[in-house]
PDB file of C-alpha atoms in Angstrom:
ATOM      1  CA  MET P   1       5.750 -74.451  -4.075  1.00  0.00           C
ATOM      2  CA  LYS P   2       2.213 -73.550  -5.052  1.00  0.00           C
ATOM      3  CA  ILE P   3       1.917 -72.215  -8.607  1.00  0.00           C
ATOM      4  CA  ASN P   4      -1.203 -70.510  -9.949  1.00  0.00           C
ATOM      5  CA  VAL P   5      -1.861 -70.164 -13.690  1.00  0.00           C
ATOM      6  CA  LYS P   6      -4.500 -67.741 -15.004  1.00  0.00           C
ATOM      7  CA  THR P   7      -5.112 -67.414 -18.744  1.00  0.00           C
ATOM      8  CA  ASN P   8      -7.424 -65.009 -20.547  1.00  0.00           C
ATOM      9  CA  LYS P   9      -8.631 -65.761 -24.079  1.00  0.00           C
ATOM     10  CA  LEU P  10      -8.362 -62.992 -26.645  1.00  0.00           C
ATOM     11  CA  GLU P  11     -11.482 -63.004 -28.783  1.00  0.00           C
ATOM     12  CA  ALA P  12     -10.660 -60.217 -31.234  1.00  0.00           C
ATOM     13  CA  SER P  13      -6.990 -60.876 -31.919  1.00  0.00           C
ATOM     14  CA  THR P  14      -5.617 -59.668 -35.271  1.00  0.00           C
ATOM     15  CA  ASN P  15      -2.547 -61.910 -35.045  1.00  0.00           C
ATOM     16  CA  ASN P  16      -1.928 -65.496 -33.981  1.00  0.00           C
ATOM     17  CA  VAL P  17      -1.930 -64.766 -30.217  1.00  0.00           C
ATOM     18  CA  ARG P  18      -4.991 -66.471 -28.721  1.00  0.00           C
ATOM     19  CA  GLY P  19      -4.471 -65.846 -24.996  1.00  0.00           C
ATOM     20  CA  LEU P  20      -2.424 -64.082 -22.329  1.00  0.00           C
ATOM     21  CA  CYS P  21      -1.331 -65.772 -19.138  1.00  0.00           C
ATOM     22  CA  SER P  22       0.008 -64.796 -15.708  1.00  0.00           C
ATOM     23  CA  VAL P  23       1.807 -67.334 -13.522  1.00  0.00           C
ATOM     24  CA  THR P  24       2.190 -66.671  -9.792  1.00  0.00           C
ATOM     25  CA  PHE P  25       4.849 -68.555  -7.850  1.00  0.00           C
ATOM     26  CA  GLY P  26       4.148 -69.115  -4.146  1.00  0.00           C
ATOM     27  CA  ASP P  27       2.141 -65.890  -3.735  1.00  0.00           C
ATOM     28  CA  SER P  28       5.495 -64.069  -4.024  1.00  0.00           C
ATOM     29  CA  PHE P  29       6.493 -63.663  -7.669  1.00  0.00           C
ATOM     30  CA  VAL P  30       4.528 -63.285 -10.904  1.00  0.00           C
ATOM     31  CA  VAL P  31       5.443 -63.640 -14.565  1.00  0.00           C
ATOM     32  CA  LYS P  32       3.030 -61.908 -16.953  1.00  0.00           C
ATOM     33  CA  ASN P  33       2.610 -61.833 -20.721  1.00  0.00           C
ATOM     34  CA  ILE P  34       3.072 -65.535 -21.307  1.00  0.00           C
ATOM     35  CA  THR P  35       1.154 -66.077 -24.533  1.00  0.00           C
ATOM     36  CA  VAL P  36      -0.855 -68.891 -26.053  1.00  0.00           C
ATOM     37  CA  VAL P  37      -0.146 -68.797 -29.785  1.00  0.00           C
ATOM     38  CA  GLU P  38      -1.792 -70.610 -32.695  1.00  0.00           C
ATOM     39  CA  SER P  39       0.659 -72.021 -35.253  1.00  0.00           C
ATOM     40  CA  LYS P  40       0.064 -71.925 -39.007  1.00  0.00           C
ATOM     41  CA  LYS P  41      -1.087 -75.556 -38.690  1.00  0.00           C
ATOM     42  CA  GLY P  42      -3.711 -74.544 -36.118  1.00  0.00           C
ATOM     43  CA  GLU P  43      -1.908 -76.040 -33.092  1.00  0.00           C
ATOM     44  CA  LEU P  44      -1.612 -74.117 -29.836  1.00  0.00           C
ATOM     45  CA  PHE P  45       1.720 -73.580 -28.110  1.00  0.00           C
ATOM     46  CA  VAL P  46       3.091 -71.496 -25.235  1.00  0.00           C
ATOM     47  CA  SER P  47       5.480 -68.599 -25.774  1.00  0.00           C
ATOM     48  CA  MET P  48       7.350 -67.058 -22.861  1.00  0.00           C
ATOM     49  CA  PRO P  49       7.725 -63.250 -22.516  1.00  0.00           C
ATOM     50  CA  CYS P  50      10.453 -61.927 -24.812  1.00  0.00           C
ATOM     51  CA  PHE P  51      11.902 -58.806 -26.384  1.00  0.00           C
ATOM     52  CA  LYS P  52      13.151 -58.005 -29.871  1.00  0.00           C
ATOM     53  CA  SER P  53      16.934 -57.683 -29.899  1.00  0.00           C
ATOM     54  CA  LYS P  54      18.945 -55.449 -32.223  1.00  0.00           C
ATOM     55  CA  ASN P  55      20.342 -58.547 -33.948  1.00  0.00           C
ATOM     56  CA  VAL P  56      18.895 -60.261 -37.017  1.00  0.00           C
ATOM     57  CA  ASP P  57      19.258 -63.794 -38.363  1.00  0.00           C
ATOM     58  CA  GLU P  58      20.785 -64.736 -41.719  1.00  0.00           C
ATOM     59  CA  GLU P  59      17.481 -63.966 -43.469  1.00  0.00           C
ATOM     60  CA  GLY P  60      17.196 -60.493 -41.924  1.00  0.00           C
ATOM     61  CA  ASN P  61      14.465 -61.424 -39.437  1.00  0.00           C
ATOM     62  CA  PRO P  62      14.688 -59.969 -35.934  1.00  0.00           C
ATOM     63  CA  ILE P  63      15.947 -62.238 -33.163  1.00  0.00           C
ATOM     64  CA  PHE P  64      13.789 -62.404 -30.031  1.00  0.00           C
ATOM     65  CA  LYS P  65      15.246 -63.144 -26.580  1.00  0.00           C
ATOM     66  CA  ASP P  66      13.257 -64.713 -23.735  1.00  0.00           C
ATOM     67  CA  ILE P  67      12.954 -62.627 -20.568  1.00  0.00           C
ATOM     68  CA  ALA P  68      11.837 -65.477 -18.310  1.00  0.00           C
ATOM     69  CA  PHE P  69      11.797 -69.187 -19.062  1.00  0.00           C
ATOM     70  CA  PRO P  70      11.717 -72.624 -17.392  1.00  0.00           C
ATOM     71  CA  ILE P  71      15.172 -74.080 -16.775  1.00  0.00           C
ATOM     72  CA  THR P  72      14.336 -77.780 -16.658  1.00  0.00           C
ATOM     73  CA  LYS P  73      12.489 -79.878 -19.207  1.00  0.00           C
ATOM     74  CA  GLU P  74      10.236 -81.353 -16.503  1.00  0.00           C
ATOM     75  CA  PHE P  75       9.091 -77.965 -15.225  1.00  0.00           C
ATOM     76  CA  ARG P  76       8.639 -76.586 -18.760  1.00  0.00           C
ATOM     77  CA  GLU P  77       6.419 -79.519 -19.729  1.00  0.00           C
ATOM     78  CA  GLU P  78       4.288 -79.191 -16.575  1.00  0.00           C
ATOM     79  CA  LEU P  79       3.991 -75.400 -16.840  1.00  0.00           C
ATOM     80  CA  TYR P  80       3.040 -75.472 -20.524  1.00  0.00           C
ATOM     81  CA  LYS P  81       0.513 -78.248 -19.852  1.00  0.00           C
ATOM     82  CA  GLN P  82      -1.101 -76.147 -17.101  1.00  0.00           C
ATOM     83  CA  VAL P  83      -1.115 -72.973 -19.232  1.00  0.00           C
ATOM     84  CA  LEU P  84      -2.872 -74.766 -22.100  1.00  0.00           C
ATOM     85  CA  ALA P  85      -5.317 -76.434 -19.684  1.00  0.00           C
ATOM     86  CA  SER P  86      -6.152 -73.026 -18.190  1.00  0.00           C
ATOM     87  CA  TYR P  87      -6.660 -71.598 -21.679  1.00  0.00           C
ATOM     88  CA  GLU P  88      -8.932 -74.456 -22.774  1.00  0.00           C
ATOM     89  CA  SER P  89     -11.048 -74.455 -19.607  1.00  0.00           C
ATOM     90  CA  GLY P  90     -11.156 -70.688 -19.090  1.00  0.00           C
ATOM     91  CA  GLU P  91     -10.333 -71.273 -15.405  1.00  0.00           C
ATOM     92  CA  SER P  92      -7.300 -70.717 -13.223  1.00  0.00           C
ATOM     93  CA  LYS P  93      -5.161 -73.776 -12.571  1.00  0.00           C
ATOM     94  CA  GLU P  94      -3.106 -74.429  -9.469  1.00  0.00           C
ATOM     95  CA  PHE P  95      -0.409 -77.025  -9.035  1.00  0.00           C
ATOM     96  CA  GLU P  96       2.399 -77.883  -6.640  1.00  0.00           C
ATOM     97  CA  TRP P  97       6.000 -78.066  -7.704  1.00  0.00           C
ATOM     98  CA  LYS P  98       8.755 -79.655  -5.644  1.00  0.00           C
TER      99      LYS P  98
END
């Protein structure tokens, strides 16, 4: 299946979100609002779309639930690699997945 990754950098972000990404699967299905986030240590990571649940953890912080996410480790690693590559280059990335 052909997968297209398009990431847009956010220049004037007031939080730690640095980019927004859309991933299109086989010209048939799209997942939007995948985010590129900068950690407190300055490292970039990928966060899948999620929502804030009504539940809280033991410290009273809200618990977020993913809406869409990779099922296998292999696909997650490849997808996140492509999202970060798209973010860094500013260009769309396309790859094939079995």
